[in-house]
Short mmCIF file of N, CA and C in Angstrom, two decimals:
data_model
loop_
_atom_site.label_atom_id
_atom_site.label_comp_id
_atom_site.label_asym_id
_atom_site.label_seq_id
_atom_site.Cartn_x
_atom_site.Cartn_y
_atom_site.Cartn_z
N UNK A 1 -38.53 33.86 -4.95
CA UNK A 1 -38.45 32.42 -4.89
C UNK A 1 -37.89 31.87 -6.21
N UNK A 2 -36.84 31.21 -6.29
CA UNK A 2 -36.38 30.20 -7.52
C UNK A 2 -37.03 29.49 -7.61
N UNK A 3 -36.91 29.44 -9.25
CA UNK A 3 -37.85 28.14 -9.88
C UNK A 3 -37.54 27.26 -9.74
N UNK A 4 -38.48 25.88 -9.89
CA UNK A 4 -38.06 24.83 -9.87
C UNK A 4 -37.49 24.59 -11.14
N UNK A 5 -36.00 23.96 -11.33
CA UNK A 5 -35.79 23.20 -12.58
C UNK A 5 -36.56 22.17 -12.99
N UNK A 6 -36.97 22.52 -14.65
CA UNK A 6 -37.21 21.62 -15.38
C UNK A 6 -36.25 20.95 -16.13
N UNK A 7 -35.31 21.07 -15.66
CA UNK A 7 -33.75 20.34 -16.69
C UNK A 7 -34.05 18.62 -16.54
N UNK A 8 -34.07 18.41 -18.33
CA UNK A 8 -33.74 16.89 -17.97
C UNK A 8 -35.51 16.45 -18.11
N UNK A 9 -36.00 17.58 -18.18
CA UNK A 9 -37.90 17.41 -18.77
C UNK A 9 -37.98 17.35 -20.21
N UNK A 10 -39.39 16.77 -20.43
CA UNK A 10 -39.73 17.42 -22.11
C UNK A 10 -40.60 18.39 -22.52
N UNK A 11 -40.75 19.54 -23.04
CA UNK A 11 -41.50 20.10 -23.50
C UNK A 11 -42.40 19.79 -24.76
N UNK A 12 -43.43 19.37 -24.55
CA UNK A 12 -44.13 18.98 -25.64
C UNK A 12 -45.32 20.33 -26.31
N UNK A 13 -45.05 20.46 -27.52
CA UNK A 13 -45.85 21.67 -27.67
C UNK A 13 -47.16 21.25 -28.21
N UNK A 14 -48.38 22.00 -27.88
CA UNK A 14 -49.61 22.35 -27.56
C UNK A 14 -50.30 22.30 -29.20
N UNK A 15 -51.37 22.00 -29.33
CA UNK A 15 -51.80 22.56 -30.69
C UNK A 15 -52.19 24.01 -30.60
N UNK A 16 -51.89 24.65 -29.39
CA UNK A 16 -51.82 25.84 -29.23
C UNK A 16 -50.99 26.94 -30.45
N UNK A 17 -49.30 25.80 -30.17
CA UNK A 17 -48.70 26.47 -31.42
C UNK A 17 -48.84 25.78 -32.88
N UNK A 18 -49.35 26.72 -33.34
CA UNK A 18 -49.89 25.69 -34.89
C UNK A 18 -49.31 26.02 -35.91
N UNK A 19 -47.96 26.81 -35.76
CA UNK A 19 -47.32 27.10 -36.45
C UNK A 19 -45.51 27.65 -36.50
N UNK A 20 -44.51 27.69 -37.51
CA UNK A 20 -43.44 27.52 -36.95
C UNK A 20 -42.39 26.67 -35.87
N UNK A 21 -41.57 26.65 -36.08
CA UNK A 21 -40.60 25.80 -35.64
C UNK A 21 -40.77 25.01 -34.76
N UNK A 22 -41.73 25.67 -33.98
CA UNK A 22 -42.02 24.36 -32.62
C UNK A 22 -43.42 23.66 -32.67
N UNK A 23 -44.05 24.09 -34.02
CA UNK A 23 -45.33 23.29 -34.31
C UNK A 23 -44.93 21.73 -34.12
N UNK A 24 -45.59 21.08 -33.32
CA UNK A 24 -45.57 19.77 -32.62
C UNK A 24 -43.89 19.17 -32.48
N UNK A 25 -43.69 19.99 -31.69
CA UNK A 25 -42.21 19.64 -31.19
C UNK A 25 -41.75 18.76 -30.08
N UNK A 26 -40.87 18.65 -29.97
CA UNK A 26 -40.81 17.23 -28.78
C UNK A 26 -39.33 18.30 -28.45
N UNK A 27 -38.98 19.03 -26.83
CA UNK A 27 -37.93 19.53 -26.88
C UNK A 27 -37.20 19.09 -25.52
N UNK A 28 -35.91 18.71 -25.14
CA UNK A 28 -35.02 18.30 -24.64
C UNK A 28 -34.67 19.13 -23.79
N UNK A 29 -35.28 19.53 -22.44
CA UNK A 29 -34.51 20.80 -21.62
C UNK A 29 -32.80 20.09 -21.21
N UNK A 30 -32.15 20.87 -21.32
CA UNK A 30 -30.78 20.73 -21.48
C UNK A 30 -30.12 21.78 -19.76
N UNK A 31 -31.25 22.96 -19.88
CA UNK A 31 -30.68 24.03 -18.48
C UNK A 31 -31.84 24.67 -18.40
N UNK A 32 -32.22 24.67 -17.12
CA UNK A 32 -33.12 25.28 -16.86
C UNK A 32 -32.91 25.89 -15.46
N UNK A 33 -32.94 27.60 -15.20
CA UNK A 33 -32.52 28.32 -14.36
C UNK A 33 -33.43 29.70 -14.16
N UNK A 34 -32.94 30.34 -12.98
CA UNK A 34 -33.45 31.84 -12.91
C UNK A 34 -33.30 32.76 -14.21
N UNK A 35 -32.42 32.21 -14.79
CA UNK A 35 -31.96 33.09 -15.92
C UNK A 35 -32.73 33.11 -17.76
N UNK A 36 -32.79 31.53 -17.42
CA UNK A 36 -33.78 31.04 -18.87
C UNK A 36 -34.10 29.81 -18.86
N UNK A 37 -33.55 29.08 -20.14
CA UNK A 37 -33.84 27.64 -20.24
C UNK A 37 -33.13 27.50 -21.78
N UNK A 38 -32.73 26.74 -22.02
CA UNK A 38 -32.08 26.03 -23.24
C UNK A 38 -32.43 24.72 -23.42
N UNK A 39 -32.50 24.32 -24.69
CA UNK A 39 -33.12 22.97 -25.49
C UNK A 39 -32.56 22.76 -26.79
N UNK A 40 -33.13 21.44 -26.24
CA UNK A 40 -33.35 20.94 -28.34
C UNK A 40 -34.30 20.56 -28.55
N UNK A 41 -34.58 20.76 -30.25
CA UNK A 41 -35.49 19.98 -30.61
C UNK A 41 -35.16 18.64 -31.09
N UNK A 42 -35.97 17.63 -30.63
CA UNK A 42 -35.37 16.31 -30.87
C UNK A 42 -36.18 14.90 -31.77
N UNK A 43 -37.29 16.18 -32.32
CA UNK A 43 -38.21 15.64 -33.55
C UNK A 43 -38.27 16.29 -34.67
N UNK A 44 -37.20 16.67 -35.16
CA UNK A 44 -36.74 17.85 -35.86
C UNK A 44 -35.72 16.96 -37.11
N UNK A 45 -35.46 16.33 -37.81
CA UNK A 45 -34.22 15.67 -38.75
C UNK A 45 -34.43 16.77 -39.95
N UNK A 46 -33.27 16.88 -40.20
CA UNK A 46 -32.80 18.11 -41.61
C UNK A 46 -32.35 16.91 -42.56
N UNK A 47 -32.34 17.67 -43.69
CA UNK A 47 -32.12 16.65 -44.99
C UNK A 47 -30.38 16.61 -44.97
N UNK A 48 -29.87 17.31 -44.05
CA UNK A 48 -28.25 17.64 -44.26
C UNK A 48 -27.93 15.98 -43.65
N UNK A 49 -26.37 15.07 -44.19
CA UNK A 49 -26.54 14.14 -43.26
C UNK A 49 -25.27 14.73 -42.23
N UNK A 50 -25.09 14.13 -41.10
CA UNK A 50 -24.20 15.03 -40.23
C UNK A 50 -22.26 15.10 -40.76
N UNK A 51 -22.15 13.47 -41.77
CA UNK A 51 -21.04 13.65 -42.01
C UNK A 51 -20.82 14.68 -43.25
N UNK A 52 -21.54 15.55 -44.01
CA UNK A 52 -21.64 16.24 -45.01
C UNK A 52 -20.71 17.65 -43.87
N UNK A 53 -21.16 17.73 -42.60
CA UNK A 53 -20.67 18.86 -41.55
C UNK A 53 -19.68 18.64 -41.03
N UNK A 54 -19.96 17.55 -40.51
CA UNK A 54 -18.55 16.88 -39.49
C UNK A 54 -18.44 15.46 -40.13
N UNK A 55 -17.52 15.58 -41.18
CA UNK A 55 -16.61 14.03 -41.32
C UNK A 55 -16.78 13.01 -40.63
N UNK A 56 -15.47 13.01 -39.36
CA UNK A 56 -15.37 12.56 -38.54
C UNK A 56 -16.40 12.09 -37.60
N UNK A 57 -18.15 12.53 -37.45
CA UNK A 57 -18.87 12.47 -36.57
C UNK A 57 -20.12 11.44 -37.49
N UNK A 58 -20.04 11.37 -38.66
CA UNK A 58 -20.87 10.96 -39.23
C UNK A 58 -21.11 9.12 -38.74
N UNK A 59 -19.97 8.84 -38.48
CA UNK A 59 -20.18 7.29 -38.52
C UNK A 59 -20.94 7.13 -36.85
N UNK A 60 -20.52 8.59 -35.62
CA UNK A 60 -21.22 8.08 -34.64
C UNK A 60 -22.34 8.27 -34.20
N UNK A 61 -23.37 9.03 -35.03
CA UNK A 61 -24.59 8.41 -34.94
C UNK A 61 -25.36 8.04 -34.66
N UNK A 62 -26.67 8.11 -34.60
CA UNK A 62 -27.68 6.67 -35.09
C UNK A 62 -28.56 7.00 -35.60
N UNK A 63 -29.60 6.16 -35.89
CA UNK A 63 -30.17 6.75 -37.50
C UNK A 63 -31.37 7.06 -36.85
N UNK A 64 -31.56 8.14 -37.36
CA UNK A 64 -31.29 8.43 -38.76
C UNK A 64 -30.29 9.12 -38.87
N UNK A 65 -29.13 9.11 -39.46
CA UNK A 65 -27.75 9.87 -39.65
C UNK A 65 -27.91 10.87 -40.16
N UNK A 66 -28.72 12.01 -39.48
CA UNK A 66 -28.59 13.17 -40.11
C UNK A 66 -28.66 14.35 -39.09
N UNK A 67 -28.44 15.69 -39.67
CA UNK A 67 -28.23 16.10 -38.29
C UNK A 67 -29.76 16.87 -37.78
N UNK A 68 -29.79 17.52 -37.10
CA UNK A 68 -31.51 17.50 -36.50
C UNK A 68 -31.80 19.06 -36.14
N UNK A 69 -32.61 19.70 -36.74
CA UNK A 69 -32.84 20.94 -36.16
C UNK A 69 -33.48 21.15 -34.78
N UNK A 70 -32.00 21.58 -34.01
CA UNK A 70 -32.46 21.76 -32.33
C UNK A 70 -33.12 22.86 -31.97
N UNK A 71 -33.27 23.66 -32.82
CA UNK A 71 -34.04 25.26 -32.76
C UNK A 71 -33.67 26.86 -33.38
N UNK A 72 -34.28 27.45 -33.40
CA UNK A 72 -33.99 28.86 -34.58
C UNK A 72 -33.18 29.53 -33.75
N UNK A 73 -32.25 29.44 -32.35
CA UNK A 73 -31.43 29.99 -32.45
C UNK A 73 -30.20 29.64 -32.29
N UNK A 74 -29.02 29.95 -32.84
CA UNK A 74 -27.49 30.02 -33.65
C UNK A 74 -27.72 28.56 -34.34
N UNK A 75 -28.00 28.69 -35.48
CA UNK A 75 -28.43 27.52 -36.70
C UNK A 75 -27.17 27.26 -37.43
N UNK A 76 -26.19 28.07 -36.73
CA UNK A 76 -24.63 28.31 -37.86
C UNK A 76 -23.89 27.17 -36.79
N UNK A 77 -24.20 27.25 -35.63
CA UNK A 77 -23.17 26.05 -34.30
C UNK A 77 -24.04 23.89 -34.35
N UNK A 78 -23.18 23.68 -33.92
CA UNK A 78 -23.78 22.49 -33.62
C UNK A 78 -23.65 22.22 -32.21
N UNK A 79 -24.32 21.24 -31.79
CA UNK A 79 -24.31 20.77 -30.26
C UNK A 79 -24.40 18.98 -30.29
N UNK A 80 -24.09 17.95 -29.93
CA UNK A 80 -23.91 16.82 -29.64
C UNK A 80 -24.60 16.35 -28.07
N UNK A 81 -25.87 15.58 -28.18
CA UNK A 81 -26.00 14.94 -27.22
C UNK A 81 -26.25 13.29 -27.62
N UNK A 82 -25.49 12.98 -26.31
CA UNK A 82 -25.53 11.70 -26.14
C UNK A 82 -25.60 10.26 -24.94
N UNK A 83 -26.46 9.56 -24.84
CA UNK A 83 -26.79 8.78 -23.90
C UNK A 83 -25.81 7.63 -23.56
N UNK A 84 -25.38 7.57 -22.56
CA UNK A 84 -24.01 6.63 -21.90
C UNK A 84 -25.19 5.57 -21.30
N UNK A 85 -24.51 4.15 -21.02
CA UNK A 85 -24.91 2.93 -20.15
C UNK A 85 -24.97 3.28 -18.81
N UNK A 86 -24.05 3.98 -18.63
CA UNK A 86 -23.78 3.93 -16.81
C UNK A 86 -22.99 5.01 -16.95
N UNK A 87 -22.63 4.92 -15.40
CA UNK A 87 -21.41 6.21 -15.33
C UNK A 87 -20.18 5.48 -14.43
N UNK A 88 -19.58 4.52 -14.95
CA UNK A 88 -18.69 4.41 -14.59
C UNK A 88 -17.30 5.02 -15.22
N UNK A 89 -17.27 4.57 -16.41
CA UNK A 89 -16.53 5.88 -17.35
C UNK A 89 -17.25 6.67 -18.52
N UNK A 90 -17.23 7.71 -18.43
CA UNK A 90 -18.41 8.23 -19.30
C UNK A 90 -17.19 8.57 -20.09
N UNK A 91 -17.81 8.48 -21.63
CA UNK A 91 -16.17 8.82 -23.01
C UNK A 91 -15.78 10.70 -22.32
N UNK A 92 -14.57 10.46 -23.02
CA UNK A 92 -14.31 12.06 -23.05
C UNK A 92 -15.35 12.58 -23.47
N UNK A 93 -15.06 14.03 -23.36
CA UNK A 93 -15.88 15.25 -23.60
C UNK A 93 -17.37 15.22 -23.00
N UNK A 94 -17.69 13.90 -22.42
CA UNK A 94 -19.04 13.93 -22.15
C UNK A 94 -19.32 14.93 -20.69
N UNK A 95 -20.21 15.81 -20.50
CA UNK A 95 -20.78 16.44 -19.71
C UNK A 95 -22.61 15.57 -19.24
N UNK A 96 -22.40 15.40 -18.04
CA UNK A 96 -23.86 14.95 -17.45
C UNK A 96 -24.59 16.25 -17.67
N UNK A 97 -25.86 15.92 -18.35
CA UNK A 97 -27.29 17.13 -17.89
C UNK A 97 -28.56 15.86 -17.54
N UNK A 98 -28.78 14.70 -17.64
CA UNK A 98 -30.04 14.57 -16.69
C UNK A 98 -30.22 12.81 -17.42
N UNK A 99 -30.21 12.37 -16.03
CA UNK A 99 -30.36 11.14 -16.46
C UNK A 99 -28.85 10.01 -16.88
N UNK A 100 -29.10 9.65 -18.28
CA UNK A 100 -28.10 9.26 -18.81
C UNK A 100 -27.61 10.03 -20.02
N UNK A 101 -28.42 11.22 -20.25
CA UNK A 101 -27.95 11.81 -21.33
C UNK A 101 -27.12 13.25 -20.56
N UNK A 102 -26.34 13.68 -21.68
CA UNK A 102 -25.33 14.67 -21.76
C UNK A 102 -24.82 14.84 -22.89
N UNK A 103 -24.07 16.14 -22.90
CA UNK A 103 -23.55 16.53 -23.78
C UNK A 103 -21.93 16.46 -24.30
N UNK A 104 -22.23 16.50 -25.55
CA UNK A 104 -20.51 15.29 -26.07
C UNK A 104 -20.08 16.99 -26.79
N UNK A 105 -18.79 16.89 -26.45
CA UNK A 105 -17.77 18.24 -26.87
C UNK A 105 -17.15 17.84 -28.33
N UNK A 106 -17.74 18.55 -28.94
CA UNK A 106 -18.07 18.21 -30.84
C UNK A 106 -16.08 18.13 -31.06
N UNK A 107 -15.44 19.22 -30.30
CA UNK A 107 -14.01 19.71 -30.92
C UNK A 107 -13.34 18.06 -30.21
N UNK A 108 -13.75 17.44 -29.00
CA UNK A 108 -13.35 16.47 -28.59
C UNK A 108 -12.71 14.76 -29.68
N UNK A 109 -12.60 14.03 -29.19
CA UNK A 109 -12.53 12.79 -29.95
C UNK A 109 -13.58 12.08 -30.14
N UNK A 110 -13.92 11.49 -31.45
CA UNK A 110 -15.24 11.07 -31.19
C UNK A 110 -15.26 9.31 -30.08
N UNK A 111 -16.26 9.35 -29.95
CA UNK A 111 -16.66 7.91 -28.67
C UNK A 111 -16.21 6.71 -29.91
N UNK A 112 -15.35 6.21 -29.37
CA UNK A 112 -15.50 5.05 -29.56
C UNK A 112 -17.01 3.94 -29.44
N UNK A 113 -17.17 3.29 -30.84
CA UNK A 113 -18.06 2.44 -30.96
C UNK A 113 -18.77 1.37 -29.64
N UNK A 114 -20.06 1.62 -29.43
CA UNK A 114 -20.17 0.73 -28.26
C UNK A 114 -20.08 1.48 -27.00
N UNK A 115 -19.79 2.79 -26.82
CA UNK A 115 -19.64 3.62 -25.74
C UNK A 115 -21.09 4.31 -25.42
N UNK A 116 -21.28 4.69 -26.35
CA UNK A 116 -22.75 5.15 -26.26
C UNK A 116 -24.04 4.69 -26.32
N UNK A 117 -24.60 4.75 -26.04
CA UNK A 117 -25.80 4.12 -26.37
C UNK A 117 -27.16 4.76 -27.63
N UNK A 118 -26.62 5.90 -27.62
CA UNK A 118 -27.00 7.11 -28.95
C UNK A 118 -26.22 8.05 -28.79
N UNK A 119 -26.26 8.69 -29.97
CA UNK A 119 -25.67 10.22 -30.40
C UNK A 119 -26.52 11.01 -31.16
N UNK A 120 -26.69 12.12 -30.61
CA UNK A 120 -27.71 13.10 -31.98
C UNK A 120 -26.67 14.87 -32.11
N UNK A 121 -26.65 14.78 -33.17
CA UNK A 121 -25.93 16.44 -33.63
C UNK A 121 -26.86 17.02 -34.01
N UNK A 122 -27.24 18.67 -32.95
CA UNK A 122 -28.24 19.27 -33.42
C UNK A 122 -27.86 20.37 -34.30
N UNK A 123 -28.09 20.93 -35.06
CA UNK A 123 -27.93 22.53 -35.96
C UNK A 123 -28.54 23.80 -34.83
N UNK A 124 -28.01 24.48 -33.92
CA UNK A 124 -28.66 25.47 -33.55
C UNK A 124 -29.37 24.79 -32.15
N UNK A 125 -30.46 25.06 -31.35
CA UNK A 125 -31.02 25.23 -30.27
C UNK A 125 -32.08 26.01 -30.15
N UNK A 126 -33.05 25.77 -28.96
CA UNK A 126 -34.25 26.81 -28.42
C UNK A 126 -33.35 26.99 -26.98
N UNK A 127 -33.84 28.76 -26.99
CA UNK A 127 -33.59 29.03 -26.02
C UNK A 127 -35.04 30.17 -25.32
N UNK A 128 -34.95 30.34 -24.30
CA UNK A 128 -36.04 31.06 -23.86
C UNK A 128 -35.05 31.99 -22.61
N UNK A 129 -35.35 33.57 -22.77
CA UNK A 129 -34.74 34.49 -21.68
C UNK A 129 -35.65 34.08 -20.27
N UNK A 130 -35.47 34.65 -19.16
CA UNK A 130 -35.78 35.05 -17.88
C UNK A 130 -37.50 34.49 -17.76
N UNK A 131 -38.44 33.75 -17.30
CA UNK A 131 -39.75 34.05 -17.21
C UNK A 131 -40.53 33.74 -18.43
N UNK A 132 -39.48 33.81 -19.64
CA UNK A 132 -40.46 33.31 -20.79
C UNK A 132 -40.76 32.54 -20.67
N UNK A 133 -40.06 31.07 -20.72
CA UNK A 133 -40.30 30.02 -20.79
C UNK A 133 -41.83 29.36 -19.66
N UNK A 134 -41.72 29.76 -18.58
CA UNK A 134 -42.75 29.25 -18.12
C UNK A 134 -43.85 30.53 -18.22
N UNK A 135 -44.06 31.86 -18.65
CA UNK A 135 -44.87 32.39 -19.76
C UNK A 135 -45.70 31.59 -20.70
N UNK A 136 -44.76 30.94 -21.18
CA UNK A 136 -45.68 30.11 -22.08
C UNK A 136 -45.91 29.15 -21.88
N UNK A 137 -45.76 28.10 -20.92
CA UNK A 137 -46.64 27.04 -20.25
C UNK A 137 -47.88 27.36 -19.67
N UNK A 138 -47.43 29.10 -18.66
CA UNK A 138 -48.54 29.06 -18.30
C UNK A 138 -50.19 29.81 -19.35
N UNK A 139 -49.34 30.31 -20.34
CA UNK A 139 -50.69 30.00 -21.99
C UNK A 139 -51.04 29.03 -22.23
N UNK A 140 -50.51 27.36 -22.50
CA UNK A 140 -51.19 26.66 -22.74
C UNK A 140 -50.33 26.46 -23.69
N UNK A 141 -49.29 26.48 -24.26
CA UNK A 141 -48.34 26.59 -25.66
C UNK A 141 -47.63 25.18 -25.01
N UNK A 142 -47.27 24.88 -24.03
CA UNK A 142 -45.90 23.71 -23.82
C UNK A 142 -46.75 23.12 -22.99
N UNK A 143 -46.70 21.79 -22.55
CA UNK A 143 -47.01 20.74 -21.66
C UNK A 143 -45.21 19.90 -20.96
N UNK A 144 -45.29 19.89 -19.53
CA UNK A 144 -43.97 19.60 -19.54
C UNK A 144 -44.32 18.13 -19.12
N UNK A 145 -43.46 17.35 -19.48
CA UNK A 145 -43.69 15.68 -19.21
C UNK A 145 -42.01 15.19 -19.11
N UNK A 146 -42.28 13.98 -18.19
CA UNK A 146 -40.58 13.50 -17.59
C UNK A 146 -40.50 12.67 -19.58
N UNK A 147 -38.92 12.83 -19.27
CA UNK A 147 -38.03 12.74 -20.54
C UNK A 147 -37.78 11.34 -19.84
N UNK A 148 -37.28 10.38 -20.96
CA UNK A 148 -36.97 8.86 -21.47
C UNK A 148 -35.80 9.17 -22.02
N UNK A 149 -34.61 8.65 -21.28
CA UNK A 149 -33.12 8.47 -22.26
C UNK A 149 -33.38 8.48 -23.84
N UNK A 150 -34.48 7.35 -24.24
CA UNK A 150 -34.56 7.06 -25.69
C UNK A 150 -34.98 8.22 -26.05
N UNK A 151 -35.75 8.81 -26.01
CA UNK A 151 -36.67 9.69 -26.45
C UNK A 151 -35.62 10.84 -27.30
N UNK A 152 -34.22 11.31 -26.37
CA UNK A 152 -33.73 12.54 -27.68
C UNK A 152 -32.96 11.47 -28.75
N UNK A 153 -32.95 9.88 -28.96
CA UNK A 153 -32.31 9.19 -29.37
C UNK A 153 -33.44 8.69 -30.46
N UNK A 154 -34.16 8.67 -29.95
CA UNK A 154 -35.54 7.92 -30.57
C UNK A 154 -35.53 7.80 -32.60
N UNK A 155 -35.03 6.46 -33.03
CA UNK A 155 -35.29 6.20 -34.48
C UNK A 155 -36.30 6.48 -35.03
N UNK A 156 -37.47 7.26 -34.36
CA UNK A 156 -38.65 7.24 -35.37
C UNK A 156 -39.04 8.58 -34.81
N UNK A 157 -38.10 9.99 -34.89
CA UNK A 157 -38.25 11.50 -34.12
C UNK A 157 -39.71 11.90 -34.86
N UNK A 158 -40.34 11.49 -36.43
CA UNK A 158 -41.47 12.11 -36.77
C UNK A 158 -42.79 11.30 -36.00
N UNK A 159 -42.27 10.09 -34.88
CA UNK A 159 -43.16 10.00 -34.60
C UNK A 159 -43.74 10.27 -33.21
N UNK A 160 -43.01 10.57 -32.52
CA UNK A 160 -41.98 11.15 -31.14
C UNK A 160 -42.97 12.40 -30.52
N UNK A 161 -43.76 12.77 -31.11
CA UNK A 161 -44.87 14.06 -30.65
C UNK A 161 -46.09 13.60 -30.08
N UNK A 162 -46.50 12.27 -31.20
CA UNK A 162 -47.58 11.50 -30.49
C UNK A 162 -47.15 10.25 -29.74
N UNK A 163 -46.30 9.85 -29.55
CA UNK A 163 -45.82 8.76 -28.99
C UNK A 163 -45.50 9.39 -27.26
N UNK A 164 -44.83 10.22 -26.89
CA UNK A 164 -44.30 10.88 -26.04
C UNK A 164 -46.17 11.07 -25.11
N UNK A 165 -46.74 11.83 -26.23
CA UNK A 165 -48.34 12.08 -25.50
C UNK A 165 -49.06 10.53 -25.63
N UNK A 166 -49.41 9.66 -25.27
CA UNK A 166 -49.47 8.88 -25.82
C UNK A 166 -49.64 8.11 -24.02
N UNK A 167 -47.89 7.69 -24.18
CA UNK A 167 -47.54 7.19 -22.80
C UNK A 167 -48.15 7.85 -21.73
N UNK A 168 -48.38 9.02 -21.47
CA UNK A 168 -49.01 9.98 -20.47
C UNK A 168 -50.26 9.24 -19.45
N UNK A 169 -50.22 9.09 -18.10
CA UNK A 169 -51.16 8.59 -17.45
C UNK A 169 -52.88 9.42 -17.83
N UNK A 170 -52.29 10.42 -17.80
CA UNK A 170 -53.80 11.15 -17.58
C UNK A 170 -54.21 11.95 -18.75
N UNK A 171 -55.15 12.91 -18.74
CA UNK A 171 -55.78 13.20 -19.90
C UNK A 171 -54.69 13.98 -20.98
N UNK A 172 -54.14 14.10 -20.32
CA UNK A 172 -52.54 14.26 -21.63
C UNK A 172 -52.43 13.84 -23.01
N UNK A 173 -52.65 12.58 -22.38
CA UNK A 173 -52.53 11.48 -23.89
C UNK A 173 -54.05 11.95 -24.66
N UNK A 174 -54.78 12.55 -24.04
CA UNK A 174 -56.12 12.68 -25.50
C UNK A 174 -54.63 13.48 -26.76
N UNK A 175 -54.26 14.51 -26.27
CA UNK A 175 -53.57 15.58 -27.06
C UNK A 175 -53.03 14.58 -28.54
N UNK A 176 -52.44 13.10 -27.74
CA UNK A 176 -51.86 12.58 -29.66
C UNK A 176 -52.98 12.37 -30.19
N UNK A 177 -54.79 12.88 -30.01
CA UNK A 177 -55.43 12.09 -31.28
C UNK A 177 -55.68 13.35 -31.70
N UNK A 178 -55.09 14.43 -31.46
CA UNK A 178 -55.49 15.82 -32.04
C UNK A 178 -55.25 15.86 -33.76
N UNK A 179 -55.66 15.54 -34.07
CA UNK A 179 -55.80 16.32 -35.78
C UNK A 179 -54.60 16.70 -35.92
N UNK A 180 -53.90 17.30 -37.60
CA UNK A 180 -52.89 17.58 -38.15
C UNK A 180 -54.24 18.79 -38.30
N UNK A 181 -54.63 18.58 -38.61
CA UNK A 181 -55.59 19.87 -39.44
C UNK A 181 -56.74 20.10 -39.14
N UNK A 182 -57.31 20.39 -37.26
CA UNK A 182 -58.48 20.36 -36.99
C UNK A 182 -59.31 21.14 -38.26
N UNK A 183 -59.61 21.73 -39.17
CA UNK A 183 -60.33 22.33 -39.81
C UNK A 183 -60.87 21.58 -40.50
N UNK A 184 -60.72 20.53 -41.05
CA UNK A 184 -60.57 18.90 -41.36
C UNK A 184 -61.57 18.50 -40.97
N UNK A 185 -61.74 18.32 -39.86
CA UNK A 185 -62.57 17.53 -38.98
C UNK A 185 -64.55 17.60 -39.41
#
């Protein structure tokens, strides 16, 4: 039996993982198949700003203008997603993955101002092989929750972990009053 796609979901991670790259992550399924799943992370901002990488890409944006660690694997590539109004003409290079967001073809022209409604350049990606990915949902490591256009756009990504849990109808939302440091407590 094929899985159901989660493309176009969020993965919100667990205080399960309390450590490394996806410690309280907010991630962007981008493909989700028999085969794996691919993401970003989209609460992730690097101190790099994106025009320091790409010139040309720096002015399109939005802030925070910098570019965003999408995940530990290929940290050497970039990837461009970005949220359109509608789809009546979506700019070049844009590819639909879910909703109003998709992905913008970096080698392409950049969007003209006013075309988009956000832009984020990630460094790298999460990816998960065959079965992993829902492996670790079913540990208790990821919580999957429906994705908000704003949300991989979102001006305030450090706050985007508890905000995301937060909105949640049901006992979900306890998860944003979880501690930074249950030991603390």
């Amino acid at each position: 039996m094929e899985p159901v796609s989660m493309r176009g979901s969020l993965l919100v991670a667990t205080p399960a993982i309390d450590d490394g790259p996806f410690r309280r992550s907010v991630v962007f399924l981008l493909d989700h198949d028999e085969e794996g799943a691919l993401g970003v992370i989209v609460n992730r901002p690097l101190d790099s700003g994106v025009e320091e990488v790409l010139p040309e890409w720096g002015r399109a944006v939005d802030a925070p203008g910098c570019l965003f660690d999408g995940g530990p694997v290929a940290m050497d590539s970039a990837l461009a997603v970005g949220v359109v109004d509608g789809f009546e003409v979506p700019p070049q290079g844009w590819r639909h993955m879910s909703g109003h967001i998709g992905l913008i073809d970096l080698d392409g022209p950049v969007p003209a101002h006013g075309v988009l409604r956000g832009l984020r350049v990630f460094a790298g990606y999460a990816g998960w092989s065959a079965g992993q990915l829902e492996e670790e949902i079913d540990e208790g490591a990821w919580l999957v929750v429906e994705a908000r256009d704003h949300d991989v756009v979102s001006p305030c990504p450090d706050l985007l972990w508890a905000q995301v849990l937060r909105r949640q109808r049901d006992e979900l939302r306890l998860w944003a009053t979880f501690p930074d440091d249950p030991t603390l407590n």
